[in-house]
PDB file of C-alpha atoms in Angstrom:
ATOM      1  CA  MET X 714     117.626 122.841-135.000  1.00 33.00           C
ATOM      2  CA  ASN X 715     121.082 123.665-134.332  1.00 37.00           C
ATOM      3  CA  THR X 716     122.393 125.318-137.527  1.00 37.00           C
ATOM      4  CA  PRO X 717     121.155 125.715-141.120  1.00 39.00           C
ATOM      5  CA  GLN X 718     123.453 122.891-142.085  1.00 42.00           C
ATOM      6  CA  ILE X 719     122.368 120.328-139.486  1.00 46.00           C
ATOM      7  CA  PRO X 720     118.395 120.479-139.446  1.00 55.00           C
ATOM      8  CA  TYR X 721     118.145 117.753-137.078  1.00 70.00           C
ATOM      9  CA  GLN X 722     120.343 115.259-135.013  1.00 82.00           C
ATOM     10  CA  GLY X 723     120.229 112.290-132.624  1.00 89.00           C
ATOM     11  CA  ILE X 724     118.649 109.185-132.351  1.00 93.00           C
ATOM     12  CA  TRP X 725     115.366 108.555-133.570  1.00 94.00           C
ATOM     13  CA  PRO X 726     114.431 104.886-132.699  1.00 95.00           C
ATOM     14  CA  ALA X 727     112.285 103.201-135.468  1.00 95.00           C
ATOM     15  CA  LEU X 728     109.432 102.671-133.234  1.00 97.00           C
ATOM     16  CA  LEU X 729     108.164  98.955-132.816  1.00 97.00           C
ATOM     17  CA  THR X 730     104.428  98.707-132.765  1.00 98.00           C
ATOM     18  CA  PRO X 731     102.850  96.955-129.659  1.00 98.00           C
ATOM     19  CA  LEU X 732      99.623  94.886-130.509  1.00 98.00           C
ATOM     20  CA  THR X 733      96.453  94.062-128.543  1.00 97.00           C
ATOM     21  CA  ALA X 734      95.236  90.484-128.558  1.00 97.00           C
ATOM     22  CA  ASP X 735      92.942  91.253-131.843  1.00 97.00           C
ATOM     23  CA  LEU X 736      96.325  92.748-133.776  1.00 97.00           C
ATOM     24  CA  ALA X 737      95.075  96.319-133.268  1.00 97.00           C
ATOM     25  CA  ILE X 738      97.760  98.947-132.336  1.00 98.00           C
ATOM     26  CA  ASP X 739      97.978  98.946-128.358  1.00 97.00           C
ATOM     27  CA  ILE X 740      98.258 103.066-128.274  1.00 97.00           C
ATOM     28  CA  PRO X 741      98.874 103.404-124.727  1.00 97.00           C
ATOM     29  CA  SER X 742     101.665 100.751-124.736  1.00 97.00           C
ATOM     30  CA  PHE X 743     102.863 102.517-128.084  1.00 98.00           C
ATOM     31  CA  ALA X 744     103.104 105.899-126.196  1.00 97.00           C
ATOM     32  CA  ARG X 745     104.763 104.381-122.951  1.00 96.00           C
ATOM     33  CA  HIS X 746     107.538 102.941-125.282  1.00 97.00           C
ATOM     34  CA  ALA X 747     108.031 106.155-127.137  1.00 97.00           C
ATOM     35  CA  CYS X 748     108.209 108.196-123.720  1.00 97.00           C
ATOM     36  CA  SER X 749     110.602 105.712-122.404  1.00 96.00           C
ATOM     37  CA  LEU X 750     113.024 106.271-125.498  1.00 96.00           C
ATOM     38  CA  ILE X 751     112.581 110.037-125.285  1.00 95.00           C
ATOM     39  CA  ASP X 752     113.407 109.914-121.505  1.00 94.00           C
ATOM     40  CA  ALA X 753     116.718 107.674-122.340  1.00 94.00           C
ATOM     41  CA  GLY X 754     118.028 110.649-124.147  1.00 92.00           C
ATOM     42  CA  CYS X 755     116.864 109.861-127.677  1.00 94.00           C
ATOM     43  CA  THR X 756     115.935 112.943-129.670  1.00 93.00           C
ATOM     44  CA  GLY X 757     112.737 111.777-131.066  1.00 94.00           C
ATOM     45  CA  VAL X 758     110.830 108.668-132.563  1.00 96.00           C
ATOM     46  CA  THR X 759     109.729 107.340-135.986  1.00 97.00           C
ATOM     47  CA  PRO X 760     106.745 105.442-136.037  1.00 97.00           C
ATOM     48  CA  PHE X 761     105.542 102.979-138.765  1.00 97.00           C
ATOM     49  CA  GLY X 762     108.667 102.559-140.673  1.00 93.00           C
ATOM     50  CA  THR X 763     110.003  99.444-141.922  1.00 92.00           C
ATOM     51  CA  THR X 764     110.713  97.707-138.332  1.00 94.00           C
ATOM     52  CA  GLY X 765     107.321  99.363-137.145  1.00 95.00           C
ATOM     53  CA  GLU X 766     105.477  97.278-139.760  1.00 96.00           C
ATOM     54  CA  GLY X 767     104.069 100.304-141.254  1.00 95.00           C
ATOM     55  CA  PRO X 768     102.676  99.024-144.584  1.00 93.00           C
ATOM     56  CA  SER X 769     100.646  96.437-142.451  1.00 96.00           C
ATOM     57  CA  PHE X 770      98.413  99.383-140.860  1.00 97.00           C
ATOM     58  CA  SER X 771      95.631 101.438-142.567  1.00 97.00           C
ATOM     59  CA  VAL X 772      95.691 105.027-142.563  1.00 97.00           C
ATOM     60  CA  ALA X 773      92.958 105.407-140.345  1.00 98.00           C
ATOM     61  CA  GLU X 774      95.336 103.187-137.882  1.00 98.00           C
ATOM     62  CA  ARG X 775      98.294 105.191-138.295  1.00 98.00           C
ATOM     63  CA  ILE X 776      96.742 108.660-137.818  1.00 98.00           C
ATOM     64  CA  ALA X 777      94.739 107.346-134.766  1.00 98.00           C
ATOM     65  CA  ALA X 778      98.235 106.109-133.358  1.00 98.00           C
ATOM     66  CA  VAL X 779     100.199 109.267-134.133  1.00 98.00           C
ATOM     67  CA  ASP X 780      97.373 111.347-132.307  1.00 98.00           C
ATOM     68  CA  GLY X 781      97.568 108.708-129.371  1.00 98.00           C
ATOM     69  CA  LEU X 782     101.573 109.671-129.207  1.00 98.00           C
ATOM     70  CA  ILE X 783     100.828 112.964-128.684  1.00 97.00           C
ATOM     71  CA  ALA X 784      97.914 112.505-126.254  1.00 97.00           C
ATOM     72  CA  GLY X 785     100.183 109.964-124.432  1.00 97.00           C
ATOM     73  CA  GLY X 786     102.945 112.760-123.942  1.00 96.00           C
ATOM     74  CA  VAL X 787     105.160 112.590-127.055  1.00 96.00           C
ATOM     75  CA  PRO X 788     105.912 116.225-127.879  1.00 95.00           C
ATOM     76  CA  ALA X 789     104.769 116.341-131.568  1.00 95.00           C
ATOM     77  CA  GLY X 790     108.070 117.931-132.591  1.00 94.00           C
ATOM     78  CA  ARG X 791     109.987 114.848-131.809  1.00 94.00           C
ATOM     79  CA  ILE X 792     108.021 112.500-134.053  1.00 96.00           C
ATOM     80  CA  LEU X 793     109.607 111.788-137.646  1.00 96.00           C
ATOM     81  CA  VAL X 794     106.478 109.997-138.930  1.00 97.00           C
ATOM     82  CA  SER X 795     107.132 107.370-141.640  1.00 97.00           C
ATOM     83  CA  THR X 796     104.137 108.232-144.200  1.00 97.00           C
ATOM     84  CA  SER X 797     104.967 105.997-146.835  1.00 96.00           C
ATOM     85  CA  CYS X 798     102.078 103.619-148.736  1.00 95.00           C
ATOM     86  CA  ALA X 799     101.851 102.395-151.928  1.00 93.00           C
ATOM     87  CA  ALA X 800      98.967 104.476-153.089  1.00 94.00           C
ATOM     88  CA  LEU X 801      99.591 108.185-153.163  1.00 95.00           C
ATOM     89  CA  PRO X 802      96.555 109.644-151.707  1.00 96.00           C
ATOM     90  CA  ASP X 803      97.113 107.642-148.495  1.00 97.00           C
ATOM     91  CA  ALA X 804     100.527 108.914-148.568  1.00 97.00           C
ATOM     92  CA  VAL X 805      99.383 112.517-148.899  1.00 97.00           C
ATOM     93  CA  GLU X 806      96.740 111.939-146.394  1.00 98.00           C
ATOM     94  CA  LEU X 807      99.415 110.602-143.755  1.00 98.00           C
ATOM     95  CA  THR X 808     101.849 113.249-144.556  1.00 98.00           C
ATOM     96  CA  ARG X 809      99.314 116.108-144.452  1.00 98.00           C
ATOM     97  CA  HIS X 810      98.268 114.942-141.223  1.00 98.00           C
ATOM     98  CA  ALA X 811     101.468 114.724-139.668  1.00 97.00           C
ATOM     99  CA  THR X 812     102.460 117.931-140.674  1.00 97.00           C
ATOM    100  CA  GLN X 813      99.051 119.687-139.336  1.00 97.00           C
ATOM    101  CA  ALA X 814      99.997 117.620-136.182  1.00 97.00           C
ATOM    102  CA  GLY X 815     103.251 119.542-135.475  1.00 96.00           C
ATOM    103  CA  ALA X 816     105.185 116.551-136.273  1.00 96.00           C
ATOM    104  CA  PHE X 817     108.787 117.153-137.016  1.00 94.00           C
ATOM    105  CA  GLY X 818     108.574 115.670-140.396  1.00 95.00           C
ATOM    106  CA  SER X 819     107.852 112.650-142.774  1.00 97.00           C
ATOM    107  CA  LEU X 820     110.239 109.763-143.447  1.00 97.00           C
ATOM    108  CA  LEU X 821     108.729 108.823-146.975  1.00 97.00           C
ATOM    109  CA  LEU X 822     109.384 106.267-149.546  1.00 95.00           C
ATOM    110  CA  PRO X 823     108.851 106.381-153.172  1.00 93.00           C
ATOM    111  CA  PRO X 824     105.493 104.309-154.179  1.00 88.00           C
ATOM    112  CA  PHE X 825     106.876 100.913-153.707  1.00 89.00           C
ATOM    113  CA  PHE X 826     104.269  98.476-155.503  1.00 88.00           C
ATOM    114  CA  LEU X 827     105.204  98.910-159.082  1.00 85.00           C
ATOM    115  CA  LYS X 828     109.030  98.130-159.876  1.00 89.00           C
ATOM    116  CA  GLY X 829     110.923  99.114-162.739  1.00 90.00           C
ATOM    117  CA  VAL X 830     109.857 102.763-162.734  1.00 92.00           C
ATOM    118  CA  SER X 831     111.874 105.506-164.158  1.00 95.00           C
ATOM    119  CA  ASP X 832     113.783 108.534-162.100  1.00 96.00           C
ATOM    120  CA  GLN X 833     110.900 110.668-163.516  1.00 97.00           C
ATOM    121  CA  GLY X 834     108.280 108.607-162.471  1.00 96.00           C
ATOM    122  CA  VAL X 835     110.016 108.445-159.011  1.00 96.00           C
ATOM    123  CA  ILE X 836     110.382 112.451-159.104  1.00 97.00           C
ATOM    124  CA  ASP X 837     106.708 112.628-159.946  1.00 97.00           C
ATOM    125  CA  ALA X 838     105.589 110.896-157.240  1.00 96.00           C
ATOM    126  CA  TYR X 839     107.261 112.674-154.585  1.00 97.00           C
ATOM    127  CA  ARG X 840     106.354 115.852-156.260  1.00 97.00           C
ATOM    128  CA  TRP X 841     102.727 114.914-156.197  1.00 97.00           C
ATOM    129  CA  VAL X 842     102.714 114.132-152.666  1.00 97.00           C
ATOM    130  CA  ILE X 843     104.811 117.459-151.930  1.00 98.00           C
ATOM    131  CA  ASP X 844     102.146 119.931-153.854  1.00 98.00           C
ATOM    132  CA  GLN X 845      99.202 118.016-152.683  1.00 97.00           C
ATOM    133  CA  VAL X 846     100.278 118.813-148.957  1.00 97.00           C
ATOM    134  CA  ALA X 847     101.324 122.292-150.193  1.00 96.00           C
ATOM    135  CA  ASP X 848     102.358 123.367-146.562  1.00 96.00           C
ATOM    136  CA  PRO X 849     105.498 125.391-145.792  1.00 95.00           C
ATOM    137  CA  ARG X 850     105.727 123.304-142.795  1.00 95.00           C
ATOM    138  CA  LEU X 851     106.604 120.022-144.575  1.00 97.00           C
ATOM    139  CA  ARG X 852     109.700 118.575-144.096  1.00 96.00           C
ATOM    140  CA  ILE X 853     110.660 115.281-145.934  1.00 97.00           C
ATOM    141  CA  VAL X 854     113.339 112.834-145.315  1.00 96.00           C
ATOM    142  CA  LEU X 855     114.016 110.713-148.351  1.00 97.00           C
ATOM    143  CA  TYR X 856     113.773 106.828-147.501  1.00 96.00           C
ATOM    144  CA  HIS X 857     116.240 104.632-149.466  1.00 96.00           C
ATOM    145  CA  ILE X 858     115.721 100.734-148.713  1.00 94.00           C
ATOM    146  CA  PRO X 859     115.863  99.268-152.320  1.00 91.00           C
ATOM    147  CA  GLN X 860     116.204  95.744-150.959  1.00 91.00           C
ATOM    148  CA  VAL X 861     112.497  96.036-149.672  1.00 90.00           C
ATOM    149  CA  SER X 862     110.894  98.233-151.599  1.00 91.00           C
ATOM    150  CA  GLY X 863     112.525  97.495-155.017  1.00 90.00           C
ATOM    151  CA  VAL X 864     112.549 101.301-155.728  1.00 93.00           C
ATOM    152  CA  PRO X 865     115.795 102.814-155.478  1.00 93.00           C
ATOM    153  CA  LEU X 866     116.785 106.266-155.184  1.00 96.00           C
ATOM    154  CA  SER X 867     119.045 107.615-157.395  1.00 97.00           C
ATOM    155  CA  HIS X 868     121.377 110.474-157.097  1.00 97.00           C
ATOM    156  CA  HIS X 869     119.535 112.379-159.997  1.00 98.00           C
ATOM    157  CA  VAL X 870     116.177 111.734-157.938  1.00 97.00           C
ATOM    158  CA  ILE X 871     117.557 113.271-154.840  1.00 97.00           C
ATOM    159  CA  GLU X 872     119.593 115.972-156.461  1.00 97.00           C
ATOM    160  CA  THR X 873     116.437 116.993-158.602  1.00 97.00           C
ATOM    161  CA  LEU X 874     113.933 116.874-155.412  1.00 98.00           C
ATOM    162  CA  LYS X 875     116.503 119.090-153.422  1.00 96.00           C
ATOM    163  CA  THR X 876     116.798 121.658-156.187  1.00 97.00           C
ATOM    164  CA  LEU X 877     113.139 121.967-156.721  1.00 97.00           C
ATOM    165  CA  TYR X 878     111.886 121.762-153.023  1.00 97.00           C
ATOM    166  CA  PRO X 879     115.209 122.907-150.768  1.00 95.00           C
ATOM    167  CA  LYS X 880     113.139 123.766-147.592  1.00 94.00           C
ATOM    168  CA  THR X 881     110.980 120.679-147.610  1.00 96.00           C
ATOM    169  CA  ILE X 882     113.904 117.860-148.511  1.00 96.00           C
ATOM    170  CA  ILE X 883     115.883 117.889-145.493  1.00 94.00           C
ATOM    171  CA  GLY X 884     117.734 114.219-145.448  1.00 94.00           C
ATOM    172  CA  ILE X 885     118.146 110.951-146.789  1.00 95.00           C
ATOM    173  CA  LYS X 886     117.622 107.749-144.672  1.00 95.00           C
ATOM    174  CA  ASP X 887     119.696 105.206-146.453  1.00 94.00           C
ATOM    175  CA  SER X 888     118.803 101.941-145.164  1.00 92.00           C
ATOM    176  CA  SER X 889     120.493  99.950-148.149  1.00 91.00           C
ATOM    177  CA  GLY X 890     123.006  98.391-145.924  1.00 86.00           C
ATOM    178  CA  GLN X 891     125.804  99.269-148.622  1.00 88.00           C
ATOM    179  CA  ARG X 892     128.491 101.606-146.844  1.00 91.00           C
ATOM    180  CA  GLU X 893     130.131 102.845-150.182  1.00 92.00           C
ATOM    181  CA  GLY X 894     126.659 104.114-151.166  1.00 92.00           C
ATOM    182  CA  SER X 895     125.864 105.681-147.773  1.00 93.00           C
ATOM    183  CA  LEU X 896     129.507 107.261-148.230  1.00 95.00           C
ATOM    184  CA  ALA X 897     128.749 108.506-151.680  1.00 95.00           C
ATOM    185  CA  PHE X 898     125.389 109.982-150.667  1.00 95.00           C
ATOM    186  CA  ALA X 899     127.273 111.681-147.905  1.00 93.00           C
ATOM    187  CA  LYS X 900     129.912 113.222-150.307  1.00 94.00           C
ATOM    188  CA  ALA X 901     127.079 114.325-152.866  1.00 95.00           C
ATOM    189  CA  PHE X 902     124.582 115.776-150.618  1.00 95.00           C
ATOM    190  CA  MET X 903     125.911 116.293-147.007  1.00 90.00           C
ATOM    191  CA  PRO X 904     125.392 119.618-146.243  1.00 89.00           C
ATOM    192  CA  PRO X 905     122.988 120.656-146.632  1.00 90.00           C
ATOM    193  CA  LEU X 906     120.909 117.475-146.369  1.00 92.00           C
ATOM    194  CA  GLN X 907     121.862 114.967-143.309  1.00 92.00           C
ATOM    195  CA  VAL X 908     122.379 111.344-144.394  1.00 93.00           C
ATOM    196  CA  TRP X 909     121.517 108.804-141.922  1.00 93.00           C
ATOM    197  CA  VAL X 910     122.265 105.160-142.102  1.00 90.00           C
ATOM    198  CA  GLY X 911     120.127 101.976-140.992  1.00 84.00           C
ATOM    199  CA  ASN X 912     122.904  99.629-140.482  1.00 87.00           C
ATOM    200  CA  GLU X 913     124.029 100.587-137.176  1.00 89.00           C
ATOM    201  CA  PRO X 914     127.747  98.970-137.771  1.00 89.00           C
ATOM    202  CA  ASP X 915     128.098 102.000-139.928  1.00 89.00           C
ATOM    203  CA  LEU X 916     127.083 104.686-137.609  1.00 88.00           C
ATOM    204  CA  GLN X 917     130.467 105.417-136.740  1.00 88.00           C
ATOM    205  CA  VAL X 918     132.032 105.653-140.239  1.00 88.00           C
ATOM    206  CA  MET X 919     129.192 108.171-140.921  1.00 91.00           C
ATOM    207  CA  ALA X 920     129.416 110.273-138.049  1.00 88.00           C
ATOM    208  CA  ALA X 921     133.412 110.767-138.746  1.00 88.00           C
ATOM    209  CA  ARG X 922     132.047 112.079-142.074  1.00 89.00           C
ATOM    210  CA  GLY X 923     129.580 114.541-140.588  1.00 87.00           C
ATOM    211  CA  SER X 924     126.281 112.346-140.021  1.00 89.00           C
ATOM    212  CA  VAL X 925     124.930 113.748-136.555  1.00 88.00           C
ATOM    213  CA  GLY X 926     121.857 111.090-136.260  1.00 87.00           C
ATOM    214  CA  ALA X 927     120.078 107.912-137.369  1.00 90.00           C
ATOM    215  CA  VAL X 928     116.638 106.393-137.277  1.00 92.00           C
ATOM    216  CA  SER X 929     117.582 102.966-135.871  1.00 92.00           C
ATOM    217  CA  GLY X 930     115.628  99.955-135.040  1.00 93.00           C
ATOM    218  CA  VAL X 931     118.258  98.778-132.659  1.00 94.00           C
ATOM    219  CA  ALA X 932     117.513 101.908-130.457  1.00 94.00           C
ATOM    220  CA  ASN X 933     114.498 100.364-129.209  1.00 95.00           C
ATOM    221  CA  VAL X 934     116.765  98.410-127.112  1.00 95.00           C
ATOM    222  CA  LEU X 935     119.780 100.150-126.894  1.00 94.00           C
ATOM    223  CA  PRO X 936     119.242 103.590-126.958  1.00 94.00           C
ATOM    224  CA  HIS X 937     122.329 104.846-124.895  1.00 92.00           C
ATOM    225  CA  LEU X 938     124.779 102.523-126.837  1.00 90.00           C
ATOM    226  CA  LEU X 939     123.233 104.023-130.266  1.00 91.00           C
ATOM    227  CA  GLN X 940     123.784 107.454-128.851  1.00 90.00           C
ATOM    228  CA  ARG X 941     127.489 107.048-128.224  1.00 89.00           C
ATOM    229  CA  LEU X 942     127.894 105.617-131.351  1.00 87.00           C
ATOM    230  CA  VAL X 943     126.820 108.601-133.085  1.00 87.00           C
ATOM    231  CA  GLY X 944     127.922 111.417-130.706  1.00 83.00           C
ATOM    232  CA  GLN X 945     131.079 109.667-129.418  1.00 82.00           C
ATOM    233  CA  PHE X 946     132.170 108.024-132.227  1.00 81.00           C
ATOM    234  CA  ASP X 947     135.985 108.244-131.712  1.00 82.00           C
ATOM    235  CA  GLY X 948     135.534 108.099-127.792  1.00 81.00           C
ATOM    236  CA  PRO X 949     137.356 105.650-125.597  1.00 84.00           C
ATOM    237  CA  ASP X 950     134.518 103.113-125.838  1.00 83.00           C
ATOM    238  CA  ALA X 951     133.956 103.092-129.471  1.00 86.00           C
ATOM    239  CA  ALA X 952     135.447  99.637-130.471  1.00 88.00           C
ATOM    240  CA  ARG X 953     133.599  98.345-127.358  1.00 89.00           C
ATOM    241  CA  ASP X 954     130.417  99.793-128.280  1.00 89.00           C
ATOM    242  CA  LEU X 955     130.616  98.931-132.074  1.00 90.00           C
ATOM    243  CA  GLN X 956     131.225  95.022-131.012  1.00 91.00           C
ATOM    244  CA  ARG X 957     128.352  95.272-128.652  1.00 92.00           C
ATOM    245  CA  VAL X 958     126.331  96.486-131.484  1.00 91.00           C
ATOM    246  CA  LYS X 959     127.255  93.758-133.609  1.00 93.00           C
ATOM    247  CA  ASP X 960     126.965  90.950-131.317  1.00 93.00           C
ATOM    248  CA  PHE X 961     123.401  92.398-130.444  1.00 93.00           C
ATOM    249  CA  ILE X 962     122.349  92.385-134.423  1.00 93.00           C
ATOM    250  CA  GLY X 963     123.718  88.689-134.407  1.00 91.00           C
ATOM    251  CA  ILE X 964     121.343  87.765-132.279  1.00 92.00           C
ATOM    252  CA  LEU X 965     118.452  89.242-133.960  1.00 90.00           C
ATOM    253  CA  GLY X 966     120.257  87.836-137.333  1.00 86.00           C
ATOM    254  CA  GLY X 967     118.830  83.981-136.220  1.00 81.00           C
ATOM    255  CA  TYR X 968     115.050  85.165-136.372  1.00 87.00           C
ATOM    256  CA  GLY X 969     112.659  87.438-138.484  1.00 89.00           C
ATOM    257  CA  VAL X 970     114.192  90.691-137.385  1.00 92.00           C
ATOM    258  CA  THR X 971     110.774  92.527-136.256  1.00 95.00           C
ATOM    259  CA  ALA X 972     109.830  89.100-134.511  1.00 96.00           C
ATOM    260  CA  ALA X 973     113.006  89.066-132.731  1.00 95.00           C
ATOM    261  CA  PHE X 974     112.832  92.668-131.617  1.00 95.00           C
ATOM    262  CA  LYS X 975     109.291  92.488-130.239  1.00 97.00           C
ATOM    263  CA  GLY X 976     110.652  89.076-128.534  1.00 96.00           C
ATOM    264  CA  ILE X 977     113.462  90.982-126.889  1.00 96.00           C
ATOM    265  CA  MET X 978     111.068  93.586-125.897  1.00 95.00           C
ATOM    266  CA  ALA X 979     108.876  90.912-124.447  1.00 96.00           C
ATOM    267  CA  ILE X 980     111.690  89.731-122.069  1.00 95.00           C
ATOM    268  CA  LEU X 981     112.594  93.135-121.201  1.00 94.00           C
ATOM    269  CA  THR X 982     109.342  94.458-120.315  1.00 93.00           C
ATOM    270  CA  GLN X 983     108.001  90.981-118.983  1.00 93.00           C
ATOM    271  CA  ASP X 984     104.942  91.363-121.314  1.00 94.00           C
ATOM    272  CA  PRO X 985     104.299  88.525-123.568  1.00 93.00           C
ATOM    273  CA  GLY X 986     101.871  90.810-125.522  1.00 95.00           C
ATOM    274  CA  TRP X 987     104.882  92.151-126.726  1.00 97.00           C
ATOM    275  CA  ARG X 988     105.462  89.278-128.987  1.00 96.00           C
ATOM    276  CA  ARG X 989     102.515  89.713-131.532  1.00 97.00           C
ATOM    277  CA  VAL X 990     103.207  90.846-134.865  1.00 97.00           C
ATOM    278  CA  ARG X 991     100.498  91.395-137.566  1.00 96.00           C
ATOM    279  CA  PRO X 992     100.516  89.066-140.508  1.00 96.00           C
ATOM    280  CA  PRO X 993     102.114  88.481-142.910  1.00 95.00           C
ATOM    281  CA  LEU X 994     104.868  88.510-140.072  1.00 95.00           C
ATOM    282  CA  VAL X 995     104.955  85.451-138.044  1.00 95.00           C
ATOM    283  CA  ALA X 996     105.780  85.632-134.206  1.00 95.00           C
ATOM    284  CA  LEU X 997     108.510  83.537-132.550  1.00 95.00           C
ATOM    285  CA  THR X 998     107.490  80.037-131.574  1.00 95.00           C
ATOM    286  CA  ASP X 999     107.581  79.255-127.882  1.00 95.00           C
ATOM    287  CA  ALA X1000     111.221  77.363-128.644  1.00 95.00           C
ATOM    288  CA  GLU X1001     112.462  80.114-130.560  1.00 96.00           C
ATOM    289  CA  TYR X1002     111.488  82.911-127.741  1.00 96.00           C
ATOM    290  CA  GLN X1003     113.185  80.452-124.988  1.00 95.00           C
ATOM    291  CA  HIS X1004     116.301  80.388-127.113  1.00 95.00           C
ATOM    292  CA  LEU X1005     115.950  84.114-127.501  1.00 95.00           C
ATOM    293  CA  VAL X1006     115.768  84.280-123.484  1.00 95.00           C
ATOM    294  CA  ALA X1007     118.924  82.506-123.322  1.00 95.00           C
ATOM    295  CA  GLN X1008     120.839  84.790-125.761  1.00 94.00           C
ATOM    296  CA  MET X1009     119.657  87.759-124.169  1.00 94.00           C
ATOM    297  CA  ASN X1010     120.691  86.451-120.723  1.00 94.00           C
ATOM    298  CA  ALA X1011     124.171  85.946-122.066  1.00 94.00           C
ATOM    299  CA  PHE X1012     124.082  89.214-123.938  1.00 94.00           C
ATOM    300  CA  ALA X1013     123.745  90.757-120.214  1.00 91.00           C
ATOM    301  CA  LEU X1014     122.039  93.791-121.301  1.00 85.00           C
ATOM    302  CA  ASP X1015     122.641  96.959-118.906  1.00 84.00           C
ATOM    303  CA  PRO X1016     119.945  99.364-119.323  1.00 82.00           C
ATOM    304  CA  SER X1017     121.810 102.062-117.760  1.00 78.00           C
ATOM    305  CA  LYS X1018     124.489 101.725-120.262  1.00 82.00           C
ATOM    306  CA  ASP X1019     123.376  99.981-123.349  1.00 78.00           C
TER     307      ASP X1019
END
């Protein structure tokens, strides 16, 4: 914790979730991947978000995997656990476990099955989780990804929760991909909250406004580059770094994003098991994978710089 105004900073990769042949979580590989990212300079890791297929796993699976990360060498205080679930009791159980395990905090969507709910309904849902956990150590990053969840976070919702729980609500992860909306969040709430964006091409713009970190899927593969986009947003390589990110995202855009990320991990690690995804996602076909190999060869990833 750096200052009261900046409760967290740096790059937190939105962890990909490796699977075994029977599509269970491969916890040893999960921990190794997380440790490698922290060794590469990332502040922490975020398991079970959108990139990590979080809603596809049960409460028991997610608890066991977080415990496995810690047992595998990931410091608990460097884990920001996505505890989002459609059912509030499940969100409470995951959030309570993360807090009691000593995790840095919880990344939390509003309940996302029912659509068209009112601001008051969203507020009530967050209050229910926070009040049920009832732990002064609890820290929550609000997760805004309306194109996926179907339930947006309005300024009114955020302001109300921030006022009710000033020591609990510490930030907003805005993965809407709408730069103007991200800047509006920053203007309204930063500081004391931090606003992180999930759209990596916006990291430099947000860093110039005072954002000091990101939960990023791209950081699974390009951790050094993402750190520079935030920490050296006006540095001599800023334009090159931004273009590099755009080129990488362009590769991902030709496939299902999570399947493509996992295909790239299979290429980098020479472990074909990384290609597995849990339904309803579909893994890359062999033809798609070979095309991705060619694209990544052309991209010429440099692990020491990217």
